[in-house]
Each structure stands twice: as structure tokens, then as C-alpha cells.
Amino acid sequence: MEFTVQTANPAKVETACLVVPVFKDGDLLPAAAKLDDASERLIGQLIERGDFSAGLGNVQMIPFAPGVSGERLLLVGLGERDKCNEAAFRKALDAAFATLAKLPVSDAAAAFTDVPVGEHGCAWKARMTLEAAERAIYRFVEFKSDPAPAAKLERVTLLVGDGQDAEAAKQGARIGAAIGAGINVTRTLGNLPGNVCTPRYLAEQAEALGKGSDGALEVEILDEEALEALGAGSLLSVGRGSAEPSRLIVMKYQGADNPDDAPHVLVGKGITFDTGGISLKAGEAMDEMKFDMCGAASVFGTVNAVLAIRPKINLVAIVAAAENMPDGLATKPGDIIKTLKGLTVEVLNTDAEGRLVLCDALTYAERFQPASVVDIATLTGAAIIALGHHATGLLSNDDDLALDLLEAGETAWDRAWHLPLWEEYQEQLDSNFADLANIGGRPAGTITAACFLSRFADQFPWAHLDIAGTAWTSGKQKGASGRPVGLLTQYLLDREADAEVETGDE
Ligand code: BES
Ligand code: MN
Ligand code: ZN
């Protein structure tokens, strides 16, 4: 999505559609007031006469407004002024851009940076606006013979009241557009069916990303032979029953002035389909297990955003990709496998496969001597029971890292919630026959899954994001959400800001 910033009087702006947010009390924000003055009090009268109710997310299209250069005017309800928090602001943005994405307009000029939202400044509001615009034009129609027409919207002009805010609006819009595009990359990878999006397909996507990056992204793919030679027996055990070979995908981005700066590492669970293996899942909604690579997809989306923004940090992105199927060669309950770290695992349930691919990827991360490691995984159904579909589960061996991620989630409005990783839970993983078991029973399933991973993350500050409840929507709106690309990208941008403080750079 292209964008520009304008500080001119909104009534004079040439555009296919002016977008103007309005509070329910009818007290107009600066941009709306200017339009109202120019248009014989059109907006004020619509509200006074009750022809437009500015309830949150309501929209009203006005085909033409006297005295206004824009070809159309779209009023967007913000609801009650004292309830205008981040969630309400995003809801109004989503309503506005859902409408715009259906109109025959290729550009729009929106006045959302006027809206008071907590302590947020112009940059944050510009960023949310472009993110919403990107998300709204997303379509997944690759497999439709007669798809609904694509959205026409290509360019958003941000109307900014104060010229001093123009630069901040531009910076924010740039980040919002990059995050929105990254979210859409993640949604597409998630939405692709398991017969297309295989471990090899993910590896090809990484290679294509590397090729298109002008040398900014170095890509390395480990095939099954390389993984065997390495000793990644746990990752390999998951794909044993599949005709699709497993892959470990490594993408390196060097943005820091010093190439030796310790990198931040992202690790994504890339189970391209999870049948449960020999511990076969029930049939209902099993199709949704094509989304079991959404952790990996969020890593790809974040790498895309990083390549667009180019922050001065070093990043290593690792994807552990496999397909979990039952067949004559598949791992069985009771089998004992040897991980890359050397620990042995008794596989009591082959459906707890995510932790088995991630543990070897975490061990692999040790070689980068990372500043931090964050893994992202659709790891446990228990995360949905605990947190539903709003908060991502966060567990960590480092409270500072946990806090950084929580804050990034608040800023990006892609929130996580901290769960305990207390020592007391670890004994649920005791095995009679191996160093540890791969399941810890029904109590606290999300926590014991993280306990399993923690055994492989003792060499660095590490956090785990369980996105089972947040990575996709079920039912009629079935589709990948693109979370937590916003959180992850913000986390990395905050690390760039930290580094600047340390070196005194601007
Ligand atoms: N991919 C699933 C987790 C999942 C299930 C995510 C449903 C979203 C919706 C994971 O591989 C899995 O099967 N986990 C098991 C673990 C159990 C066997 C300890 C689960 O959550 O049931
Ligand atoms: Mn599973
Ligand atoms: Zn799984």
C-alpha cells in the first residue's frame, strides 16, 4: 500500500474518498470541523437530525459534499469519546477500510491521526491506519475459479492537522504498511492447504525471499540427510511417517553496524499438517491442522517486515518444518528418540509433535550465541482453553524478555499474557525410561509444553509464544489471522532502539 501525508485543509484535498471519523457526541475533531465549515455544516446536520449515528464501527457514505474537493465522503463512527481506547480505534479503522476495500476507489484520504487514543501520538495512529488498510485489501482466492474482484485501493493519504507531525506520520505509516504486508504474507502461508504448503514449499519460499532481498537475507536449508548427519533425531522423528521430507530452514539478516552483534533468533513451528500421527486426532475440524505451521508463517511474515523496514539489528529466523502423519515408519507411542542436544525423549503421544521439532531447532540456535530466542508455535489446545482467542500465551526463562514481549504486544495491539513457568511443573515430564517424556498430562498443558522446551533453552534468554488460540479463526470466517507478526516486528524494532541508546546513535 502506498501512502502520502498531507497537511492541507481536508476540504481542499483531491481524492476519490475522504474518510472522517466522528464521535457519537457530535463534537467534531479538527479535520471533521474543517469539512463541516466548508460544506454548509453537512456533518453536524447529519448527526443532529439523527441521519448518522456515530456508534463504534458505523459507516455512512456520502456520494458528494458541497464545498469539498474529495469525490466522496465516508463518515466513520468512533462511538463514545471516553471509551475510545486502542481496541475501539482499531475497530473504527477496520470498519472504514472494509468499506473502502469494496468501493471502486484506488485512493482515499483519511483523518485518523486527530483521534485521541490514550497517550498515543501521530506515528502510532498512522501506523495503525496503514496496517488496517493492508489487512483490509487481503484476499485469498488462489483456488477460486470465479473469485470476487480484488480491492482497488492502492494509496492512502494521511491527513495530518499539524505540520510538525508530518514526519512522525510518515515513519509510522512506513512501519504500519510493512507490518500489514507481513501479516498478509503470514495469512497466505497459513491459508494454503497442506497438499501445497509442505516443508519443501516453505523451504522454497525462504529461498525466494533470499533471492529477492539483494543480499540482505542469507538462506540455508538443511535437508533430511543434513539433519541426520547433525543428529537432529527429534525433528526427524516427527516426519518419519510422512512422504514429505522434513526441513530445517535458516534465514540470516545482518542489519547491525557490527556484524558480530549477538543476533535475536526467532524459531517457528512449521508442522505443515498435523494428523496427530499414530496418536491420530479425531476427524472433526482436522482440516484446521493445516494451520499448524502458523508459527513458521509468522516468522516469514516478520522477516518480510524486517526486510521492508531494515532495522539495525541482527536476526536469525529458523523454521522447523515437518508433516505429522501415521504410517508403517511413523514414530509410535513409547518410542524413545535422541534429540540434537543429546537428551533422550520417550514419545508417549505422537500428537505432541511441535515440541519435538522445536527442541532441535532451539539447540541449533545455540550456535548463534543469541541475545534472545523467541519461539512461536501453535503448540497446545490447552492454550485455547486457558486464554481463548484474544491473548497469545507467553512463557519465558527470563522476566526482562517476557516484559519486552508483553510491551511489544501492547504497542502493536497484538497482545500476549504471561503464564508461570515454575520449577514445580517440571516433574510432570518425568519418564520411567528416558530423560524426559514428551507430555505432562492434562493439568496445565500449555505450561508443561513450555517446560519441555525450557530444557533445550538453558543457554540463552528464551521465550515461547503459544499462538494456538490466536493464529487463526474457525467457522464461517475461517482463515489465518497473521498474528503475532505485529508483536514480533515491534519486539525487534524495540531492540534496535535499545541498541541506539547503548551506542549513543540517533
Ligand atoms: N497442533 C496441536 C495443538 C493445537 C490443537 C492447536 C488444536 C490448535 C488447535 C499440537 O500439536 C497438539 O496436538 N497438541 C496436543 C498436545 C497433547 C497431546 C499433550 C494437544 O493440545 O492436544
Ligand atoms: Mn499435534
Ligand atoms: Zn501440532
Coordinates of C-alpha atoms and ligand atoms in Angstrom, one line a residue:
M1 CA 0.0 0.0 0.0
E2 CA 1.4 3.4 -1.0
F3 CA 0.9 6.3 1.3
T4 CA 1.4 10.1 1.4
V5 CA 1.0 12.6 4.2
Q6 CA -0.9 15.9 3.7
T7 CA -1.3 18.9 6.0
A8 CA -3.7 20.9 3.7
N9 CA -7.3 21.7 4.6
P10 CA -9.1 18.4 4.2
A11 CA -11.9 20.2 2.2
K12 CA -9.3 21.0 -0.4
V13 CA -7.8 17.6 -0.8
E14 CA -8.3 15.9 -4.2
T15 CA -9.2 12.3 -3.5
A16 CA -11.7 9.6 -4.5
C17 CA -12.8 9.3 -0.9
L18 CA -12.3 11.4 2.2
V19 CA -12.6 9.3 5.4
V20 CA -13.6 11.2 8.5
P21 CA -14.0 9.7 12.0
V22 CA -16.8 11.1 14.2
F23 CA -17.6 10.7 17.9
K24 CA -21.1 10.0 19.0
D25 CA -21.5 13.2 20.9
G26 CA -21.2 15.2 17.7
D27 CA -18.4 17.3 18.9
L28 CA -16.2 17.3 15.8
L29 CA -12.5 16.6 15.7
P30 CA -10.3 19.2 13.9
A31 CA -10.4 17.7 10.3
A32 CA -14.2 17.0 10.5
A33 CA -14.8 20.5 11.8
K34 CA -12.9 22.0 8.8
L35 CA -15.0 19.9 6.4
D36 CA -18.2 20.9 8.3
D37 CA -17.3 24.6 7.8
A38 CA -16.6 24.1 4.1
S39 CA -19.8 22.1 3.5
E40 CA -22.6 24.2 5.0
R41 CA -22.5 22.1 8.2
L42 CA -23.2 18.8 6.4
I43 CA -21.7 16.6 9.0
G44 CA -23.1 18.4 12.0
Q45 CA -26.6 18.3 10.5
L46 CA -26.5 14.6 9.6
I47 CA -25.7 13.9 13.3
E48 CA -28.2 16.4 14.8
R49 CA -31.0 15.1 12.6
G50 CA -30.2 11.5 13.6
D51 CA -29.4 10.6 10.0
F52 CA -26.0 9.3 11.0
S53 CA -25.4 7.6 14.4
A54 CA -21.7 7.6 15.1
G55 CA -21.8 4.3 17.1
L56 CA -18.5 2.5 17.0
G57 CA -17.8 1.0 13.6
N58 CA -20.9 2.5 11.9
V59 CA -20.2 3.9 8.5
Q60 CA -22.1 6.4 6.3
M61 CA -21.2 7.0 2.7
I62 CA -22.0 10.4 1.3
P63 CA -21.7 10.5 -2.6
F64 CA -20.8 14.2 -2.7
A65 CA -20.4 17.0 -0.3
P66 CA -20.8 20.7 -1.3
G67 CA -17.6 22.7 -0.9
V68 CA -15.5 19.6 -0.6
S69 CA -12.9 18.6 -3.3
G70 CA -13.0 14.9 -2.5
E71 CA -15.3 12.9 -4.7
R72 CA -16.9 11.1 -1.8
L73 CA -17.1 11.4 2.0
L74 CA -17.1 8.4 4.3
L75 CA -18.1 9.1 7.9
V76 CA -16.9 6.5 10.4
G77 CA -18.4 6.2 13.9
L78 CA -15.9 6.2 16.8
G79 CA -18.6 5.6 19.5
E80 CA -18.3 7.2 22.9
R81 CA -15.4 9.7 23.4
D82 CA -14.4 8.4 26.8
K83 CA -14.3 4.8 25.5
C84 CA -12.0 5.4 22.6
N85 CA -9.2 3.0 23.5
E86 CA -6.9 1.1 21.2
A87 CA -9.5 -1.6 20.5
A88 CA -12.1 0.9 19.6
F89 CA -9.8 2.8 17.4
R90 CA -8.8 -0.3 15.5
K91 CA -12.4 -1.3 15.2
A92 CA -13.2 2.0 13.6
L93 CA -10.2 1.7 11.2
D94 CA -11.3 -1.9 10.2
A95 CA -14.8 -0.7 9.5
A96 CA -13.5 2.2 7.4
F97 CA -11.1 0.1 5.3
A98 CA -13.5 -2.8 4.9
T99 CA -15.9 -0.3 3.3
L100 CA -13.1 1.3 1.2
A101 CA -11.9 -2.1 0.0
K102 CA -15.3 -2.7 -1.6
L103 CA -15.6 0.7 -3.3
P104 CA -14.4 1.4 -6.8
V105 CA -11.7 3.8 -5.5
S106 CA -7.9 3.5 -5.8
D107 CA -7.1 6.2 -3.3
A108 CA -8.5 7.6 -0.1
A109 CA -7.6 10.4 2.3
A110 CA -8.1 9.6 6.0
A111 CA -8.1 11.8 9.1
F112 CA -7.4 9.3 11.8
T113 CA -4.4 11.0 13.4
D114 CA -6.7 13.5 15.0
V115 CA -8.4 10.9 17.2
P116 CA -7.4 10.9 20.8
V117 CA -6.4 7.4 21.8
G118 CA -4.8 7.1 25.2
E119 CA -1.3 8.6 25.1
H120 CA -0.6 7.5 21.5
G121 CA 0.9 10.0 19.2
C122 CA 0.6 10.6 15.5
A123 CA 3.1 8.0 14.5
W124 CA 1.2 5.2 16.2
K125 CA -2.1 6.2 14.7
A126 CA -0.6 6.5 11.2
R127 CA 0.9 3.1 11.7
M128 CA -2.4 1.5 12.8
T129 CA -4.1 3.2 9.8
L130 CA -1.7 1.6 7.2
E131 CA -1.8 -1.7 9.0
A132 CA -5.6 -1.7 8.8
A133 CA -5.5 -0.7 5.1
E134 CA -3.2 -3.6 4.2
R135 CA -5.2 -6.1 6.2
A136 CA -8.5 -4.9 4.6
I137 CA -7.4 -5.5 1.0
Y138 CA -6.3 -9.0 1.7
R139 CA -7.9 -11.8 -0.4
F140 CA -7.2 -15.5 -0.6
V141 CA -8.7 -16.6 -3.9
E142 CA -5.9 -18.7 -5.4
F143 CA -8.2 -21.7 -5.6
K144 CA -11.4 -20.0 -6.7
S145 CA -12.4 -20.3 -10.3
D146 CA -14.6 -17.2 -10.2
P147 CA -13.2 -15.0 -7.4
A148 CA -14.8 -11.9 -6.1
P149 CA -13.0 -8.9 -7.6
A150 CA -9.8 -7.7 -5.9
A151 CA -9.9 -4.5 -3.9
K152 CA -9.0 -1.4 -5.9
L153 CA -7.5 0.6 -3.1
E154 CA -3.8 1.3 -3.7
R155 CA -2.9 4.5 -1.9
V156 CA -3.8 6.1 1.4
T157 CA -3.2 9.8 2.1
L158 CA -2.9 10.6 5.8
L159 CA -4.5 14.0 6.7
V160 CA -2.4 15.5 9.5
G161 CA -3.5 18.7 11.2
D162 CA -0.2 19.9 12.4
G163 CA 2.7 20.1 10.0
Q164 CA 5.1 19.2 12.9
D165 CA 3.5 15.8 13.0
A166 CA 4.1 15.0 9.3
E167 CA 7.4 13.3 9.7
A168 CA 6.2 11.1 12.6
A169 CA 3.1 10.2 10.5
K170 CA 5.4 9.1 7.6
Q171 CA 7.6 7.0 9.9
G172 CA 4.6 5.4 11.5
A173 CA 2.9 4.7 8.1
R174 CA 6.0 3.1 6.8
I175 CA 6.1 0.7 9.7
G176 CA 2.4 0.0 9.6
A177 CA 2.5 -0.8 5.8
A178 CA 5.4 -3.2 6.4
I179 CA 3.7 -4.9 9.3
G180 CA 0.4 -5.1 7.4
A181 CA 2.1 -6.7 4.4
G182 CA 4.0 -9.1 6.7
I183 CA 0.7 -10.1 8.3
N184 CA -0.7 -10.8 4.8
V185 CA 2.3 -13.0 3.9
T186 CA 1.6 -15.0 7.1
R187 CA -2.1 -15.3 6.3
T188 CA -1.4 -16.7 2.8
L189 CA 1.1 -19.3 4.0
G190 CA -1.3 -20.3 6.8
N191 CA -4.3 -20.5 4.4
L192 CA -2.5 -22.6 1.8
P193 CA -3.6 -26.2 2.1
G194 CA -1.3 -29.0 3.3
N195 CA -1.0 -30.5 -0.1
V196 CA 0.6 -27.3 -1.4
C197 CA 2.3 -25.8 1.6
T198 CA 4.7 -28.7 2.5
P199 CA 8.1 -28.4 4.3
R200 CA 9.7 -28.2 0.9
Y201 CA 7.4 -25.5 -0.2
L202 CA 8.3 -23.5 2.9
A203 CA 12.0 -24.0 2.1
E204 CA 11.4 -22.7 -1.5
Q205 CA 9.6 -19.6 0.0
A206 CA 12.7 -18.9 2.1
E207 CA 15.0 -19.3 -0.9
A208 CA 12.8 -17.0 -3.0
L209 CA 12.8 -14.4 -0.1
G210 CA 16.6 -14.6 0.0
K211 CA 16.9 -14.2 -3.8
G212 CA 14.7 -11.2 -3.8
S213 CA 16.5 -9.4 -0.9
D214 CA 19.5 -8.0 -2.8
G215 CA 21.8 -10.0 -0.5
A216 CA 20.2 -8.8 2.7
L217 CA 18.9 -12.3 3.6
E218 CA 21.2 -15.3 3.6
V219 CA 19.2 -18.6 3.4
E220 CA 20.4 -22.1 4.3
I221 CA 18.2 -25.2 4.1
L222 CA 19.0 -28.4 5.9
D223 CA 17.5 -31.5 4.3
E224 CA 17.0 -34.9 6.0
E225 CA 20.4 -36.0 5.1
A226 CA 22.0 -32.9 6.7
L227 CA 19.7 -33.3 9.7
E228 CA 20.7 -36.9 10.1
A229 CA 24.4 -36.0 10.0
L230 CA 23.8 -33.3 12.5
G231 CA 21.9 -35.6 14.9
A232 CA 18.5 -33.9 14.9
G233 CA 16.8 -37.1 15.8
S234 CA 13.8 -35.4 17.4
L235 CA 12.9 -33.2 14.5
L236 CA 13.3 -36.2 12.1
S237 CA 11.2 -38.5 14.3
V238 CA 8.1 -36.3 13.6
G239 CA 8.3 -36.6 9.8
R240 CA 9.1 -40.4 9.7
G241 CA 5.5 -41.3 8.8
S242 CA 5.2 -38.8 6.0
A243 CA 6.1 -39.0 2.3
E244 CA 7.1 -35.3 2.6
P245 CA 10.7 -34.9 3.8
S246 CA 11.4 -32.6 6.7
R247 CA 13.4 -29.4 6.5
L248 CA 15.2 -27.0 8.9
I249 CA 15.2 -23.6 7.3
V250 CA 17.6 -20.9 8.4
M251 CA 17.4 -17.2 7.4
K252 CA 20.0 -14.7 8.5
Y253 CA 19.6 -10.9 8.3
Q254 CA 22.5 -8.6 9.3
G255 CA 21.3 -5.1 9.9
A256 CA 23.5 -4.0 12.8
D257 CA 26.6 -1.9 12.1
N258 CA 28.6 -4.6 13.8
P259 CA 28.0 -8.0 12.1
D260 CA 29.2 -9.7 15.3
D261 CA 26.5 -8.2 17.4
A262 CA 24.6 -11.1 19.0
P263 CA 21.5 -11.8 16.9
H264 CA 17.9 -12.1 18.1
V265 CA 16.6 -15.5 17.0
L266 CA 13.0 -16.4 16.0
V267 CA 12.1 -20.1 15.8
G268 CA 8.8 -21.1 14.2
K269 CA 6.9 -24.4 14.4
G270 CA 6.3 -25.5 10.9
I271 CA 4.1 -28.6 11.0
T272 CA 2.5 -28.3 7.6
F273 CA -0.2 -30.8 8.6
D274 CA -0.8 -32.4 12.0
T275 CA -2.8 -35.6 11.9
G276 CA -1.6 -36.4 15.3
G277 CA 0.5 -39.3 13.8
I278 CA -0.2 -42.7 15.3
S279 CA -1.9 -40.9 18.2
L280 CA -4.4 -39.9 15.5
K281 CA -6.6 -36.9 16.1
A282 CA -10.4 -37.1 15.9
G283 CA -11.8 -36.2 12.5
E284 CA -13.8 -33.1 13.4
A285 CA -12.2 -29.9 12.1
M286 CA -9.0 -31.8 11.4
D287 CA -8.6 -29.7 8.2
E288 CA -7.7 -26.8 10.6
M289 CA -4.4 -28.6 11.3
K290 CA -3.1 -27.1 8.0
F291 CA -2.7 -24.0 10.3
D292 CA -0.2 -25.9 12.4
M293 CA 2.6 -24.1 10.6
C294 CA 1.3 -20.6 11.6
G295 CA 4.3 -20.1 13.9
A296 CA 6.6 -20.6 10.9
A297 CA 4.3 -18.4 8.8
S298 CA 4.6 -15.6 11.4
V299 CA 8.4 -15.9 11.2
F300 CA 8.2 -15.5 7.4
G301 CA 5.9 -12.5 7.8
T302 CA 8.2 -10.9 10.3
V303 CA 11.2 -11.5 8.1
N304 CA 9.3 -9.8 5.3
A305 CA 8.5 -6.8 7.5
V306 CA 12.2 -6.6 8.6
L307 CA 13.3 -6.6 5.0
A308 CA 10.9 -3.7 4.3
I309 CA 11.9 -1.7 7.4
R310 CA 15.7 -2.7 7.6
P311 CA 16.2 -2.1 11.3
K312 CA 19.8 -2.1 12.6
I313 CA 19.7 -5.4 14.3
N314 CA 21.0 -8.9 13.6
L315 CA 18.3 -11.5 13.2
V316 CA 18.3 -15.3 12.6
A317 CA 15.0 -16.9 11.7
I318 CA 14.7 -20.6 12.0
V319 CA 11.8 -22.7 10.8
A320 CA 11.4 -26.4 11.8
A321 CA 9.2 -27.9 9.1
A322 CA 7.7 -31.4 9.0
E323 CA 4.4 -33.2 8.3
N324 CA 3.0 -35.4 11.1
M325 CA 1.4 -38.5 9.5
P326 CA 0.8 -42.1 10.6
D327 CA 2.2 -44.9 8.5
G328 CA 4.4 -48.0 8.8
L329 CA 7.5 -46.0 9.5
A330 CA 5.9 -43.5 11.8
T331 CA 7.1 -42.9 15.4
K332 CA 4.9 -44.9 17.9
P333 CA 3.9 -44.2 21.4
G334 CA 6.6 -45.5 23.7
D335 CA 9.4 -45.0 21.1
I336 CA 12.5 -43.3 22.5
I337 CA 14.3 -40.8 20.4
K338 CA 17.5 -38.9 20.8
T339 CA 17.5 -35.1 20.4
L340 CA 20.2 -32.9 18.9
K341 CA 21.1 -31.8 22.5
G342 CA 21.7 -35.5 23.4
L343 CA 18.7 -35.8 25.8
T344 CA 16.5 -38.8 25.2
V345 CA 12.7 -38.4 24.9
E346 CA 10.0 -41.0 25.5
V347 CA 7.3 -40.2 23.0
L348 CA 4.2 -41.0 24.9
N349 CA 1.9 -39.2 22.5
T350 CA 2.9 -38.6 18.8
D351 CA 0.4 -35.7 18.7
A352 CA 2.7 -33.7 21.0
E353 CA 5.0 -33.2 18.0
G354 CA 5.5 -29.5 17.9
R355 CA 7.8 -29.6 20.9
L356 CA 9.8 -32.4 19.2
V357 CA 10.7 -30.3 16.2
L358 CA 11.2 -27.1 18.2
C359 CA 13.6 -28.6 20.7
D360 CA 16.1 -29.4 18.0
A361 CA 15.7 -26.0 16.4
L362 CA 16.3 -24.4 19.8
T363 CA 19.5 -26.5 20.2
Y364 CA 20.5 -25.4 16.7
A365 CA 20.1 -21.8 17.8
E366 CA 22.8 -22.1 20.4
R367 CA 25.4 -21.9 17.7
F368 CA 24.5 -18.2 17.1
Q369 CA 25.2 -17.2 20.7
P370 CA 21.9 -15.3 20.6
A371 CA 20.9 -12.2 22.5
S372 CA 17.4 -13.7 22.8
V373 CA 15.5 -16.6 21.3
V374 CA 11.7 -16.4 20.8
D375 CA 9.8 -19.4 19.5
I376 CA 6.3 -19.2 18.1
A377 CA 4.1 -22.2 17.9
T378 CA 0.5 -23.5 17.6
L379 CA 1.6 -25.8 20.4
T380 CA -1.3 -26.7 22.6
G381 CA -5.1 -26.9 22.5
A382 CA -4.8 -26.1 26.2
A383 CA -3.8 -22.5 25.3
I384 CA -7.2 -22.0 23.8
I385 CA -8.9 -23.3 27.0
A386 CA -6.7 -21.0 29.1
L387 CA -6.8 -17.8 27.1
G388 CA -9.4 -18.2 24.3
H389 CA -8.8 -16.4 21.1
H390 CA -7.6 -13.0 22.2
A391 CA -4.3 -13.4 24.1
T392 CA -1.2 -15.3 22.9
G393 CA 0.3 -17.4 25.7
L394 CA 3.8 -16.2 26.8
L395 CA 6.2 -18.3 28.9
S396 CA 9.9 -17.4 29.5
N397 CA 13.0 -18.2 31.4
D398 CA 13.8 -14.5 31.6
D399 CA 11.5 -11.9 33.2
D400 CA 13.1 -9.0 31.3
L401 CA 12.5 -10.7 28.0
A402 CA 8.9 -11.6 28.9
L403 CA 8.3 -7.9 29.8
D404 CA 9.8 -6.7 26.5
L405 CA 7.5 -9.1 24.6
L406 CA 4.4 -8.0 26.6
E407 CA 5.2 -4.4 25.9
A408 CA 5.7 -5.0 22.2
G409 CA 2.3 -6.8 22.1
E410 CA 0.7 -3.8 23.8
T411 CA 2.3 -1.3 21.3
A412 CA 1.4 -3.4 18.3
W413 CA -2.0 -4.2 19.8
D414 CA -1.2 -7.9 19.3
R415 CA -1.3 -8.9 22.9
A416 CA 0.2 -11.7 24.9
W417 CA -0.4 -12.9 28.5
H418 CA 2.3 -14.2 30.8
L419 CA 1.9 -17.7 32.3
P420 CA 4.1 -19.2 35.0
L421 CA 7.0 -21.5 34.2
W422 CA 7.6 -22.6 37.7
E423 CA 10.0 -25.4 38.6
E424 CA 7.2 -27.3 40.2
Y425 CA 5.6 -28.2 36.9
Q426 CA 8.8 -29.8 35.5
E427 CA 8.2 -33.1 37.3
Q428 CA 5.1 -33.8 35.1
L429 CA 7.6 -34.6 32.3
D430 CA 9.4 -37.4 34.3
S431 CA 9.8 -40.6 32.3
N432 CA 10.5 -44.1 33.6
F433 CA 12.6 -45.0 30.5
A434 CA 14.2 -41.8 29.1
D435 CA 15.5 -38.4 30.2
L436 CA 12.0 -36.9 29.8
A437 CA 8.6 -37.6 28.4
N438 CA 7.0 -35.5 25.6
I439 CA 3.7 -35.0 27.5
G440 CA 2.9 -33.9 31.1
G441 CA -0.7 -35.0 31.5
R442 CA -3.8 -32.9 31.3
P443 CA -3.1 -30.3 34.0
A444 CA -1.5 -27.1 32.7
G445 CA -0.9 -28.4 29.2
T446 CA 0.4 -25.1 27.9
I447 CA 2.9 -24.8 30.8
T448 CA 4.2 -28.3 30.6
A449 CA 4.7 -28.0 26.9
A450 CA 6.8 -24.9 27.6
C451 CA 8.6 -26.8 30.4
F452 CA 9.6 -29.3 27.8
L453 CA 11.1 -26.6 25.5
S454 CA 12.8 -24.9 28.5
R455 CA 15.0 -28.0 28.9
F456 CA 16.5 -27.1 25.5
A457 CA 16.7 -23.3 26.1
D458 CA 19.1 -23.1 29.1
Q459 CA 21.9 -21.4 27.1
F460 CA 20.1 -18.1 26.3
P461 CA 17.3 -15.8 27.3
W462 CA 14.3 -17.5 25.8
A463 CA 10.5 -17.0 25.5
H464 CA 7.8 -19.1 24.0
L465 CA 4.6 -17.8 22.3
D466 CA 1.8 -20.3 22.2
I467 CA -0.5 -19.0 19.4
A468 CA -2.9 -21.9 19.2
G469 CA -5.8 -19.6 20.1
T470 CA -4.7 -16.5 18.1
A471 CA -3.2 -17.7 14.8
W472 CA -6.4 -18.4 13.0
T473 CA -10.2 -18.0 13.2
S474 CA -12.6 -21.0 12.8
G475 CA -16.1 -21.2 11.5
K476 CA -17.5 -19.1 8.7
Q477 CA -14.6 -16.6 8.8
K478 CA -12.1 -19.4 8.7
G479 CA -8.6 -18.1 7.9
A480 CA -5.2 -17.3 9.3
S481 CA -5.0 -14.1 11.3
G482 CA -1.4 -13.1 10.7
R483 CA -0.7 -12.9 14.4
P484 CA 1.8 -12.4 16.0
V485 CA 3.7 -10.5 13.2
G486 CA 2.8 -7.2 14.8
L487 CA 4.2 -8.2 18.2
L488 CA 7.4 -9.8 16.8
T489 CA 8.2 -6.9 14.5
Q490 CA 7.7 -4.4 17.3
Y491 CA 9.8 -6.5 19.6
L492 CA 12.7 -6.3 17.0
L493 CA 12.2 -2.6 16.4
D494 CA 12.4 -2.0 20.2
R495 CA 15.7 -3.9 20.2
E496 CA 17.1 -1.5 17.6
A497 CA 16.0 1.4 19.8
D498 CA 17.7 -0.2 22.8
A499 CA 21.0 -0.6 20.8
E500 CA 20.8 3.0 19.8
V501 CA 20.6 4.1 23.4
E502 CA 23.6 1.9 24.3
T503 CA 25.8 3.3 21.5
G504 CA 24.5 6.9 21.6
D505 CA 23.5 6.7 18.0
E506 CA 20.4 8.6 16.8
Ligands
BES1 N1 -1.1 -28.5 16.9 C1 -1.6 -29.1 18.1 C2 -2.1 -28.0 19.0 C3 -3.5 -27.4 18.7 C4 -4.6 -28.2 18.8 C5 -3.5 -26.1 18.2 C6 -5.8 -27.6 18.4 C7 -4.7 -25.6 17.9 C8 -5.9 -26.3 18.0 C9 -0.5 -29.8 18.8 O1 0.4 -30.5 18.0 C10 -1.2 -30.9 19.6 O2 -1.7 -31.8 19.1 N2 -1.1 -30.8 21.0 C11 -1.7 -31.7 21.8 C12 -0.8 -32.0 23.0 C13 -1.2 -33.1 23.8 C14 -1.1 -34.4 23.1 C15 -0.3 -33.1 25.0 C16 -3.0 -31.0 22.4 O3 -3.0 -29.8 22.6 O4 -4.0 -31.8 22.5
MN2 MN -0.2 -32.4 17.5
ZN3 ZN 0.7 -29.7 16.2

